[in-house]
Coordinates of C-alpha atoms in Angstrom, one line a residue:
X71 CA 0.0 0.0 0.0
X72 CA 1.6 3.3 -1.0
X73 CA 0.8 6.8 0.3
X74 CA -1.7 7.6 -2.5
X75 CA -3.7 4.4 -1.8
X76 CA -3.6 5.3 1.9
X77 CA -4.8 8.8 1.0
X78 CA -7.8 7.3 -0.9
X79 CA -8.5 5.0 2.1
X80 CA -8.3 8.0 4.5
X81 CA -11.1 9.7 2.5
X82 CA -13.2 6.6 2.7
X83 CA -12.7 6.4 6.5
X84 CA -13.5 10.1 6.9
X85 CA -16.9 9.5 5.2
X86 CA -17.8 6.2 7.0
X87 CA -16.3 6.1 10.5
X88 CA -15.6 9.7 11.6
X89 CA -17.8 10.3 14.7
X90 CA -18.3 6.7 15.6
X91 CA -17.6 5.3 19.0
X92 CA -15.2 2.4 19.8
X93 CA -16.8 -0.8 21.0
X94 CA -14.8 -4.0 21.5
X95 CA -11.1 -4.2 20.7
X96 CA -9.4 -7.5 19.8
X97 CA -5.8 -8.4 18.9
X98 CA -5.1 -11.7 17.1
X99 CA -1.9 -13.8 17.4
X100 CA -1.1 -12.7 13.8
X101 CA -0.9 -9.1 15.0
X102 CA -4.2 -7.9 13.5
X103 CA -6.0 -5.5 15.7
X104 CA -9.8 -5.1 15.2
X105 CA -11.6 -1.9 16.4
X106 CA -15.4 -2.3 16.4
X107 CA -16.9 1.1 15.6
X108 CA -20.6 2.0 16.1
X109 CA -23.1 4.7 15.6
X110 CA -26.9 4.3 15.7
X111 CA -27.8 2.0 12.8
X112 CA -24.2 1.5 11.6
X113 CA -21.4 -1.0 12.7
X114 CA -17.9 -1.2 11.3
X115 CA -14.8 -3.2 11.9
X116 CA -11.5 -1.4 11.3
X117 CA -8.5 -3.7 10.9
X118 CA -5.0 -2.3 11.7
X119 CA -1.7 -4.1 11.8
X120 CA 1.7 -2.5 12.4
X121 CA 3.9 -5.6 12.1
X122 CA 6.8 -5.9 9.7
X123 CA 4.9 -8.3 7.5
X124 CA 1.9 -6.9 5.6
X125 CA 1.3 -3.7 7.7
X126 CA -2.1 -2.4 6.7
X127 CA -5.4 -0.7 7.6
X128 CA -8.9 -1.0 6.1
X129 CA -12.5 -1.7 6.9
X130 CA -13.1 -5.4 7.0
X131 CA -16.2 -7.6 6.7
X132 CA -14.6 -10.9 7.6
X133 CA -15.5 -12.5 10.9
X134 CA -12.6 -13.6 13.0
X135 CA -12.4 -15.8 16.1
X136 CA -11.6 -13.6 19.1
X137 CA -8.6 -14.8 21.2
X138 CA -9.4 -15.6 24.9
X139 CA -6.3 -13.9 26.3
X140 CA -5.6 -10.4 25.0
X141 CA -1.9 -9.2 24.7
X142 CA -0.7 -6.3 26.7
X143 CA -1.0 -3.8 23.9
X144 CA -4.6 -4.8 23.3
X145 CA -5.3 -4.2 27.0
X146 CA -3.7 -0.8 26.7
X147 CA -5.9 0.1 23.7
X148 CA -9.0 -1.1 25.6
X149 CA -8.1 1.1 28.5
X150 CA -7.8 4.3 26.5
X151 CA -10.1 3.7 23.5
X152 CA -13.2 1.7 24.4
X153 CA -16.2 4.0 24.5
X154 CA -14.2 6.9 23.0
X155 CA -15.5 8.8 19.9
X156 CA -13.3 9.1 16.8
X157 CA -12.7 12.9 16.3
X158 CA -10.4 13.1 13.4
X159 CA -8.5 11.1 10.8
X160 CA -5.2 12.7 9.6
X161 CA -2.5 11.9 7.1
X162 CA 0.6 14.1 6.8
X163 CA 0.4 14.9 3.1
X164 CA 0.6 11.6 1.3
X165 CA 3.0 9.9 3.6
X166 CA 2.4 6.3 4.6
X167 CA 1.3 7.4 8.1
X168 CA -2.3 7.7 9.3
X169 CA -3.4 9.1 12.7
X170 CA -6.8 8.4 14.3
X171 CA -7.5 10.9 17.1
X172 CA -10.1 10.1 19.8
X173 CA -11.8 12.3 22.3
X174 CA -10.0 12.9 25.6
X175 CA -10.4 10.6 28.6
X176 CA -9.0 10.2 32.1
X177 CA -6.4 7.7 33.4
X178 CA -4.7 7.4 36.7
X179 CA -2.2 10.1 35.7
X180 CA -4.8 12.6 34.5
X181 CA -6.4 13.7 31.3
X182 CA -5.2 11.9 28.1
X183 CA -6.2 12.4 24.5
X184 CA -5.3 9.2 22.7
X185 CA -4.2 9.1 19.1
X186 CA -3.5 5.8 17.3
X187 CA -0.7 6.3 14.7
X188 CA -0.1 3.6 12.0
X189 CA 3.3 4.0 10.3
X190 CA 3.5 1.8 7.1
X191 CA 7.2 1.7 6.5
X192 CA 8.1 -1.9 5.5
X193 CA 10.1 -3.7 8.2
X194 CA 10.1 -0.5 10.3
X195 CA 6.3 -0.4 10.4
X196 CA 4.6 0.2 13.8
X197 CA 1.2 1.0 15.5
X198 CA 1.7 3.5 18.2
X199 CA -0.6 4.9 20.9
X200 CA 0.2 8.6 21.6
X201 CA -1.1 11.1 24.1
X202 CA -1.8 14.2 22.0
X203 CA -1.8 16.5 25.0
X204 CA 1.8 15.7 26.0
X205 CA 3.1 14.1 22.7
X206 CA 4.3 11.2 24.7
X207 CA 4.1 7.5 23.7
X208 CA 1.6 5.4 25.8
X209 CA 2.5 2.1 24.1
X210 CA 3.2 0.5 20.8
X211 CA 2.8 -2.8 18.9
X212 CA 6.6 -3.0 18.6
X213 CA 9.0 -1.4 21.0
X214 CA 12.1 0.0 19.3
X215 CA 15.1 0.4 21.6
X216 CA 18.3 2.3 21.1
X217 CA 20.2 -0.8 20.3
X218 CA 17.7 -1.4 17.5
X219 CA 17.7 2.1 16.1
X220 CA 19.9 5.0 17.1
X221 CA 17.9 7.6 15.1
X222 CA 14.4 6.9 16.5
X223 CA 13.3 5.0 19.6
X224 CA 9.7 4.0 20.3
X225 CA 8.9 3.1 23.9
X226 CA 6.4 4.1 26.6
X227 CA 7.2 7.5 28.1
X228 CA 9.3 8.8 25.2
X229 CA 8.2 11.7 23.1
X230 CA 6.7 10.7 19.8
X231 CA 8.8 11.7 16.8
X232 CA 7.3 11.4 13.3
X233 CA 9.3 9.4 10.7
X234 CA 12.1 11.4 9.0
X235 CA 11.1 13.5 6.0
X236 CA 11.9 12.1 2.6
X237 CA 12.3 15.4 0.7
X238 CA 10.0 14.4 -2.2
X239 CA 7.4 16.6 -3.9
X240 CA 4.0 16.3 -2.1
X241 CA 1.2 16.9 -4.7
X242 CA -1.3 17.8 -1.9
X243 CA 0.8 20.8 -1.0
X244 CA 2.7 21.6 -4.3
X245 CA 2.0 24.7 -6.4
X246 CA 1.6 24.5 -10.2
X247 CA 5.1 26.0 -10.5
X248 CA 6.5 23.1 -8.3
X249 CA 4.7 20.6 -10.5
X250 CA 6.0 22.2 -13.7
X251 CA 9.6 22.2 -12.3
X252 CA 9.3 18.5 -11.5
X253 CA 7.8 17.7 -15.0
X254 CA 10.7 19.5 -16.7
X255 CA 13.3 17.6 -14.6
X256 CA 11.8 14.3 -15.7
X257 CA 13.8 13.9 -18.9
X258 CA 13.1 10.2 -18.8
X259 CA 9.7 9.7 -17.0
X260 CA 10.3 6.2 -15.9
X261 CA 8.5 4.5 -13.0
X262 CA 11.7 4.8 -10.9
X263 CA 11.9 8.5 -11.6
X264 CA 8.4 9.0 -10.2
X265 CA 9.3 6.9 -7.1
X266 CA 12.4 8.9 -6.5
X267 CA 10.8 12.3 -6.9
X268 CA 7.1 12.1 -5.9
X269 CA 5.8 11.5 -2.3
X270 CA 3.3 8.7 -1.8
X271 CA 4.1 6.9 -5.0
X272 CA 4.8 3.1 -4.9
X273 CA 5.9 0.8 -7.7
X274 CA 2.4 0.2 -9.1
X275 CA 1.3 3.8 -9.1
X276 CA 4.7 4.7 -10.6
X277 CA 4.1 2.2 -13.5
X278 CA 0.7 3.7 -14.1
X279 CA 2.2 7.3 -14.1
X280 CA 5.0 6.2 -16.5
X281 CA 2.5 4.8 -19.0
X282 CA 0.3 8.0 -18.6
X283 CA 3.4 10.2 -19.2
X284 CA 4.0 8.3 -22.5
X285 CA 0.5 9.0 -23.6
X286 CA -0.1 12.6 -22.5
X287 CA 3.2 13.9 -21.2
X288 CA 4.6 14.2 -17.6
X289 CA 3.1 17.6 -16.8
X290 CA -0.5 16.7 -17.8
X291 CA -0.1 13.4 -16.0
X292 CA 1.1 15.1 -12.7
X293 CA -1.6 17.7 -12.9
X294 CA -4.2 15.0 -13.4
X295 CA -3.0 13.1 -10.3
X296 CA -2.9 16.4 -8.3
X297 CA -6.5 17.0 -9.4
X298 CA -7.5 13.5 -8.2
X299 CA -6.0 14.1 -4.8
X300 CA -7.7 17.5 -4.5
X301 CA -11.1 16.1 -5.6
X302 CA -10.8 12.7 -3.8
X303 CA -11.4 11.0 -7.2
X304 CA -9.9 7.5 -7.1
X305 CA -10.4 4.2 -8.8
X306 CA -9.2 1.4 -6.4
X307 CA -7.9 -1.5 -8.5
X308 CA -6.3 -4.9 -7.7
X309 CA -3.5 -5.8 -10.1
X310 CA -2.5 -9.2 -11.3
X311 CA -4.1 -12.7 -11.4
X312 CA -7.1 -13.3 -9.1
X313 CA -5.5 -16.1 -7.1
X314 CA -2.1 -14.3 -6.7
X315 CA -2.5 -10.5 -6.9
X316 CA 0.6 -8.4 -7.3
X317 CA -0.6 -5.2 -5.6
X318 CA -3.2 -2.5 -5.2
X319 CA -3.4 1.0 -6.7
X320 CA -5.7 4.0 -6.3
X321 CA -5.7 5.0 -9.9
X322 CA -6.6 3.0 -13.0
X323 CA -3.6 1.0 -14.3
X324 CA -3.2 1.1 -18.1
X325 CA 0.2 -0.8 -18.1
X326 CA -1.5 -4.2 -17.6
X327 CA -3.9 -6.2 -19.7
X328 CA -7.5 -5.6 -18.9
X329 CA -8.1 -9.1 -17.5
X330 CA -5.3 -8.4 -14.9
X331 CA -7.0 -5.3 -13.5
X332 CA -10.1 -5.6 -11.2
X333 CA -11.9 -2.4 -10.1
X334 CA -13.4 -2.2 -6.7
X335 CA -16.1 0.0 -5.2
X336 CA -13.9 1.2 -2.3
X337 CA -10.3 1.2 -1.2
X338 CA -11.2 -1.1 1.7
X339 CA -12.6 -3.8 -0.6
X340 CA -9.6 -3.7 -2.8
X341 CA -7.2 -3.8 0.2
X342 CA -9.0 -6.6 2.0
X343 CA -9.1 -8.7 -1.2
X344 CA -5.4 -8.2 -1.8
X345 CA -4.2 -8.8 1.7
X346 CA -6.5 -11.8 2.3
X347 CA -4.9 -13.4 -0.9
X348 CA -1.4 -12.5 0.1
X349 CA -1.8 -13.7 3.7
X350 CA -3.4 -16.9 2.6
X351 CA -0.4 -17.5 0.2
X352 CA 2.1 -16.7 3.0
X353 CA 0.2 -19.0 5.5
X354 CA 0.1 -21.7 2.8
X355 CA 3.9 -21.6 2.1
X356 CA 4.7 -21.5 5.8
X357 CA 2.6 -24.5 6.5
X358 CA 4.1 -26.2 3.5
X359 CA 7.6 -25.5 4.8
X360 CA 6.8 -26.9 8.2
X361 CA 5.2 -30.0 6.9
X362 CA 7.9 -30.8 4.3
X363 CA 10.6 -30.2 7.0
X364 CA 9.0 -32.6 9.4
X365 CA 8.4 -35.2 6.6
X366 CA 12.0 -35.0 5.4
X367 CA 13.3 -35.3 9.0
X368 CA 11.1 -38.4 9.6
X369 CA 12.0 -39.8 6.2
X370 CA 15.7 -39.6 7.1
X371 CA 15.0 -41.4 10.3
X372 CA 13.0 -44.1 8.6
X373 CA 15.8 -44.6 5.9
X374 CA 18.4 -45.0 8.7
X375 CA 16.1 -47.6 10.4
X376 CA 15.7 -49.4 7.0
X377 CA 19.5 -49.6 6.6
X378 CA 19.9 -51.1 10.0
X379 CA 17.1 -53.6 9.4
X380 CA 18.6 -54.6 6.1
X381 CA 22.0 -55.2 7.8
X382 CA 20.2 -57.3 10.5
X383 CA 18.4 -59.3 7.8
X384 CA 21.6 -60.0 6.0
X385 CA 23.1 -61.3 9.3
X386 CA 19.9 -63.3 10.1
X387 CA 20.2 -65.0 6.7
X388 CA 23.3 -66.7 7.9
X389 CA 21.0 -69.2 9.6
X390 CA 21.4 -71.7 6.8
X391 CA 25.1 -71.8 7.4
X392 CA 24.4 -72.7 11.1
X393 CA 22.0 -75.5 10.1
X394 CA 24.5 -76.9 7.6
X395 CA 27.3 -77.0 10.2
X396 CA 25.0 -78.7 12.7
X397 CA 24.0 -81.4 10.2
X398 CA 27.7 -82.0 9.2
X399 CA 28.7 -82.4 12.8
X400 CA 25.9 -84.9 13.5
X401 CA 26.8 -86.8 10.3
X402 CA 30.6 -86.9 11.0
X403 CA 30.8 -87.4 14.7
X404 CA 33.5 -90.0 14.2
X405 CA 35.8 -87.4 12.5
X406 CA 35.6 -84.9 15.4
X407 CA 38.1 -85.2 18.3
X408 CA 36.8 -84.3 21.8
X409 CA 38.3 -81.0 22.9
X410 CA 39.1 -79.8 19.4
X411 CA 38.6 -76.1 18.5
X412 CA 38.1 -76.8 14.8
X413 CA 37.1 -79.6 12.4
X414 CA 37.2 -79.9 8.6
X415 CA 34.2 -81.9 7.6
X416 CA 33.1 -83.0 4.0
X417 CA 30.0 -81.3 2.7
X418 CA 27.9 -84.0 1.0
X419 CA 25.7 -81.2 -0.5
X420 CA 28.8 -79.9 -2.5
X421 CA 30.8 -82.9 -3.7
X422 CA 32.3 -83.5 -0.2
X423 CA 34.1 -80.1 -0.3
X424 CA 35.6 -79.6 3.1
X425 CA 33.9 -77.1 5.4
X426 CA 35.7 -75.7 8.4
X427 CA 33.5 -75.8 11.5
X428 CA 34.5 -73.8 14.7
X429 CA 34.0 -75.8 17.9
X430 CA 33.7 -75.0 21.6
X431 CA 36.4 -77.3 23.2
X432 CA 34.4 -77.5 26.4
X433 CA 31.5 -79.2 24.6
X434 CA 31.2 -82.7 23.1
X435 CA 30.7 -83.0 19.4
X436 CA 27.0 -83.7 19.9
X437 CA 26.7 -80.6 22.2
X438 CA 28.5 -78.5 19.6
X439 CA 26.0 -79.7 16.9
X440 CA 23.1 -78.9 19.2
X441 CA 24.5 -75.4 19.8
X442 CA 24.6 -74.8 16.0
X443 CA 21.0 -75.9 15.7
X444 CA 20.0 -73.6 18.6
X445 CA 21.7 -70.7 16.8
X446 CA 20.0 -71.7 13.6
X447 CA 16.5 -71.6 15.2
X448 CA 17.3 -68.3 16.8
X449 CA 18.6 -66.7 13.6
X450 CA 15.6 -68.2 11.6
X451 CA 13.1 -66.7 14.0
X452 CA 15.0 -63.4 14.0
X453 CA 15.0 -63.4 10.1
X454 CA 11.2 -63.7 10.1
X455 CA 10.8 -60.8 12.6
X456 CA 13.3 -58.6 10.8
X457 CA 11.8 -59.3 7.4
X458 CA 8.3 -58.2 8.7
X459 CA 9.9 -55.1 10.3
X460 CA 11.7 -54.4 7.0
X461 CA 8.5 -54.8 5.0
X462 CA 6.6 -52.4 7.4
X463 CA 9.5 -49.9 7.2
X464 CA 9.5 -50.0 3.4
X465 CA 5.8 -49.3 3.3
X466 CA 6.3 -46.4 5.7
X467 CA 9.1 -45.0 3.6
X468 CA 6.9 -45.1 0.5
X469 CA 4.1 -43.5 2.4
X470 CA 6.4 -40.7 3.5
X471 CA 7.8 -40.2 0.0
X472 CA 4.2 -40.0 -1.3
X473 CA 3.4 -37.5 1.5
X474 CA 6.4 -35.4 0.5
X475 CA 5.1 -35.3 -3.1
X476 CA 1.6 -34.4 -2.0
X477 CA 2.9 -31.5 0.2
X478 CA 5.1 -30.2 -2.7
X479 CA 2.3 -30.7 -5.2
X480 CA 0.8 -27.1 -5.4
X481 CA -1.7 -27.8 -2.7
X482 CA -4.1 -25.1 -1.5
X483 CA -4.1 -24.0 2.2
X484 CA -7.1 -26.3 2.7
X485 CA -5.4 -29.2 1.1
X486 CA -2.3 -28.7 3.2
X487 CA -4.5 -28.5 6.3
X488 CA -6.0 -31.8 5.4
X489 CA -2.6 -33.3 5.0
X490 CA -1.6 -32.0 8.4
X491 CA -4.7 -33.6 9.9
X492 CA -3.7 -36.9 8.2
X493 CA -0.2 -36.6 9.6
X494 CA -1.6 -36.0 13.1
X495 CA -3.9 -39.0 12.7
X496 CA -1.0 -41.2 11.6
X497 CA 1.2 -40.0 14.4
X498 CA 3.7 -38.2 12.3
X499 CA 2.8 -34.9 13.9
X500 CA 1.8 -34.2 17.6
X501 CA -1.7 -32.9 18.0
X502 CA -1.3 -29.4 19.6
X503 CA -4.5 -28.4 21.3
X504 CA -7.8 -28.4 19.6
X505 CA -7.4 -28.0 15.9
X506 CA -9.6 -25.4 14.2
X507 CA -12.5 -26.9 12.4
X508 CA -12.0 -26.7 8.7
X509 CA -14.5 -27.9 6.1
X510 CA -13.3 -31.3 4.6
X511 CA -11.5 -30.8 1.3
X512 CA -12.9 -32.4 -1.8
X513 CA -10.8 -34.2 -4.5
X514 CA -9.7 -32.2 -7.5
X515 CA -12.4 -32.2 -10.1
X516 CA -11.8 -32.2 -13.9
X517 CA -13.9 -33.0 -16.9
X518 CA -12.5 -34.9 -19.8
X519 CA -12.8 -33.7 -23.4
X520 CA -15.8 -36.1 -23.7
X521 CA -17.5 -34.6 -20.6
X522 CA -16.7 -37.4 -18.1
X523 CA -16.0 -36.3 -14.5
X524 CA -12.5 -37.2 -13.3
X525 CA -11.7 -37.1 -9.6
X526 CA -8.1 -36.8 -8.4
X527 CA -7.1 -37.4 -4.7
X528 CA -5.0 -34.8 -2.9
X529 CA -3.6 -36.9 0.0
X530 CA -3.2 -40.5 1.1
X531 CA -6.3 -40.4 3.2
X532 CA -8.3 -38.7 0.5
X533 CA -7.0 -41.3 -2.0
X534 CA -8.2 -44.0 0.4
X535 CA -11.6 -42.4 0.8
X536 CA -11.9 -41.7 -3.0
X537 CA -11.2 -45.3 -4.0
X538 CA -12.8 -47.2 -1.2
X539 CA -15.8 -45.0 -0.4
X540 CA -16.7 -42.6 -3.2
X541 CA -16.0 -44.7 -6.3
X542 CA -18.6 -47.0 -7.8
X543 CA -17.6 -50.6 -8.9
X544 CA -18.0 -49.6 -12.6
X545 CA -15.9 -46.5 -12.3
X546 CA -12.3 -46.6 -13.8
X547 CA -9.5 -46.4 -11.3
X548 CA -6.1 -45.2 -12.5
X549 CA -2.6 -44.8 -11.0
X550 CA 0.9 -44.2 -12.2
X551 CA 2.7 -47.6 -12.2
X552 CA 5.4 -48.3 -9.6
X553 CA 5.6 -44.8 -8.1
X554 CA 3.7 -42.8 -5.5
X555 CA 0.9 -40.7 -6.8
X556 CA -2.8 -39.7 -6.6
X557 CA -5.6 -42.1 -7.2
X558 CA -7.7 -41.1 -10.2
X559 CA -11.3 -42.1 -10.6
X560 CA -13.3 -41.6 -13.9
X561 CA -17.0 -41.6 -13.3
X562 CA -18.5 -43.9 -16.0
X563 CA -22.2 -43.8 -15.1
X564 CA -22.2 -47.4 -16.3
X565 CA -21.1 -46.4 -19.8
X566 CA -18.0 -47.4 -21.8
X567 CA -15.3 -44.8 -21.5
X568 CA -13.9 -43.4 -24.8
X569 CA -10.1 -43.7 -25.4
X570 CA -9.7 -39.9 -25.3
X571 CA -11.1 -39.8 -21.7
X572 CA -8.8 -42.6 -20.7
X573 CA -5.9 -40.6 -22.0
X574 CA -7.1 -37.5 -20.1
X575 CA -7.3 -39.6 -16.9
X576 CA -3.9 -41.2 -17.6
X577 CA -2.4 -37.7 -18.1
X578 CA -3.7 -36.6 -14.7
X579 CA -2.5 -39.8 -13.0
X580 CA 1.0 -39.3 -14.4
X581 CA 1.0 -35.5 -13.7
X582 CA -0.1 -35.9 -10.0
X583 CA 2.6 -38.5 -9.3
X584 CA 6.3 -38.8 -8.5
X585 CA 6.8 -39.3 -12.3
X586 CA 5.6 -35.9 -13.2
X587 CA 9.0 -34.9 -14.8
X588 CA 9.4 -38.2 -16.6
X589 CA 8.5 -39.2 -20.1
X590 CA 6.5 -42.2 -21.3
X591 CA 5.0 -42.9 -17.9
X592 CA 3.1 -46.2 -17.4
X593 CA -0.4 -45.7 -16.0
X594 CA -2.4 -48.7 -14.9
X595 CA -6.2 -48.6 -15.2
X596 CA -8.9 -51.0 -14.2
X597 CA -12.5 -51.0 -13.0
X598 CA -12.8 -50.1 -9.4
X599 CA -14.3 -53.5 -8.5
X600 CA -10.8 -55.1 -9.1
X601 CA -9.0 -52.7 -6.6
X602 CA -8.8 -53.6 -2.9
X603 CA -7.1 -52.6 0.2
X604 CA -5.1 -55.2 2.1
X605 CA -5.9 -55.7 5.8
X606 CA -3.9 -53.4 7.9
X607 CA -2.5 -51.5 5.0
X608 CA -1.9 -47.7 5.5
X609 CA -4.2 -45.2 3.9
X610 CA -4.0 -45.1 0.1
X611 CA -2.3 -48.4 -0.3
X612 CA -4.1 -50.9 -2.6
X613 CA -3.6 -54.0 -4.7
X614 CA -5.3 -54.7 -8.0
X615 CA -5.6 -57.1 -11.0
X616 CA -7.2 -57.4 -14.4
X617 CA -5.6 -54.1 -15.3
X618 CA -4.4 -52.6 -18.6
X619 CA -1.6 -50.0 -19.1
X620 CA -1.4 -46.7 -21.0
X621 CA 1.8 -44.7 -21.6
X622 CA 1.8 -40.9 -21.5
X623 CA 4.2 -38.0 -21.1
X624 CA 2.8 -35.5 -18.5
X625 CA 2.4 -32.0 -19.9
X626 CA 0.6 -29.3 -17.9
X627 CA -0.8 -27.6 -21.0
X628 CA -2.5 -30.8 -22.0
X629 CA -4.3 -31.4 -18.7
X630 CA -8.1 -30.9 -18.5
X631 CA -8.9 -27.6 -16.7
X632 CA -9.6 -28.0 -13.0
X633 CA -13.1 -27.2 -11.9
X634 CA -12.9 -25.0 -8.7

């Protein structure tokens, strides 16, 4: 949010919330502070955040769960602001600073006139409660000590000092001569030139001004912007793709394609849409990072266990050698001297080739043979146990590799939350408190070129539910052969599926698998009635028969379009 967008928002706030009284105040763990503002017949929620990530302010309509234990800064705001009337909304020029001034009240130290100051300055952003009567700081969302900044400290009791001036031209205060002088100095009216010389201009406004200057010249462009600021005439727009917006701007952007510009009725609507999308993306990537880190750590541990079990199995497989030596001893007792430490005995299984047998001199030849048989039985039993352990570990390793692919596979926040719930249910993650209730995610939905519905699982548990609960016996089940991947179901409706639909399903099965980057991927397909889950198998693991195989090379541009 640049200064001009904040200027447009300030005008909206002047019209809507000036004169309202503060009701409840909440502060969420993310740092968002919600002021509920009321006047007869009207209720508003003002969101403010002064943290280093996504500092912002706008009117919001989204309901949030209120935390039970308020932080200290929230308690301070409640003390000074609850019940107070909002008297004025100020913005110094077009700086990225906005001040909300409330009516005076009384505290234990006397009369106080609170002003809530939001400074939007990247990693130096802050939300500060100031006493207007003494210009002293009552508290802040972030305390800035001398060790953190020599130029400007923010702490209770210190005088409030505004952010340092930037020395750029402020169009809300500039004369025509000032504007003409700036226009003449812009020999190359690039977006960076506008950022460097004009107050309140961020990258997206600068790009719009640079395009405007190419069309009508720098002077006319600057005069037009000054007129918009003077007349409060703005067009709030969201820039970029709908699911991943790039930014917001208070003036119509002509440097982007029409489909990448969405116009909103108010600055608050544009800002809320933008920040909700960006915050969802940030939350999604943080959750993805946490999950993949945990899976990789667990996978390394499982691989280490697998190596130890493989070594133990190799050792246990020496059981046959123990049995052979026991048999040879019993067959050739007459060749073994009592008290001997070794004996070379002919192996009648290998053309009487001599086999050296170690002996315990304290035992008789028969007792030595019995000891070899005892060690054989122990090793044999151990081999069976270790083999079962090894099989379970291999299944677990494949499940974890599949989980890692699912996490990395472009999941939505809801999809990752479902995977997290699966990991908690499987014991891979500890359950921390009561998890928030989220609506269950549905499989990915696609339609083939012939109009058949194709469902693609997002996680192991969803694969399990999709194949074993949702699919009908006549539906077609598909899976990339020999690698971890999503289960794919083609809804047949009892009809024969065309080859083109089978190819669409195979393309999806290959794309949503560990073989995504491979070519000529084998994809097995069969009626769902021939797919079954072994007893005790982990979620998503199945066996099947009567199948056929298609070979496809996954290409994203050839996939059917996903239905949201």
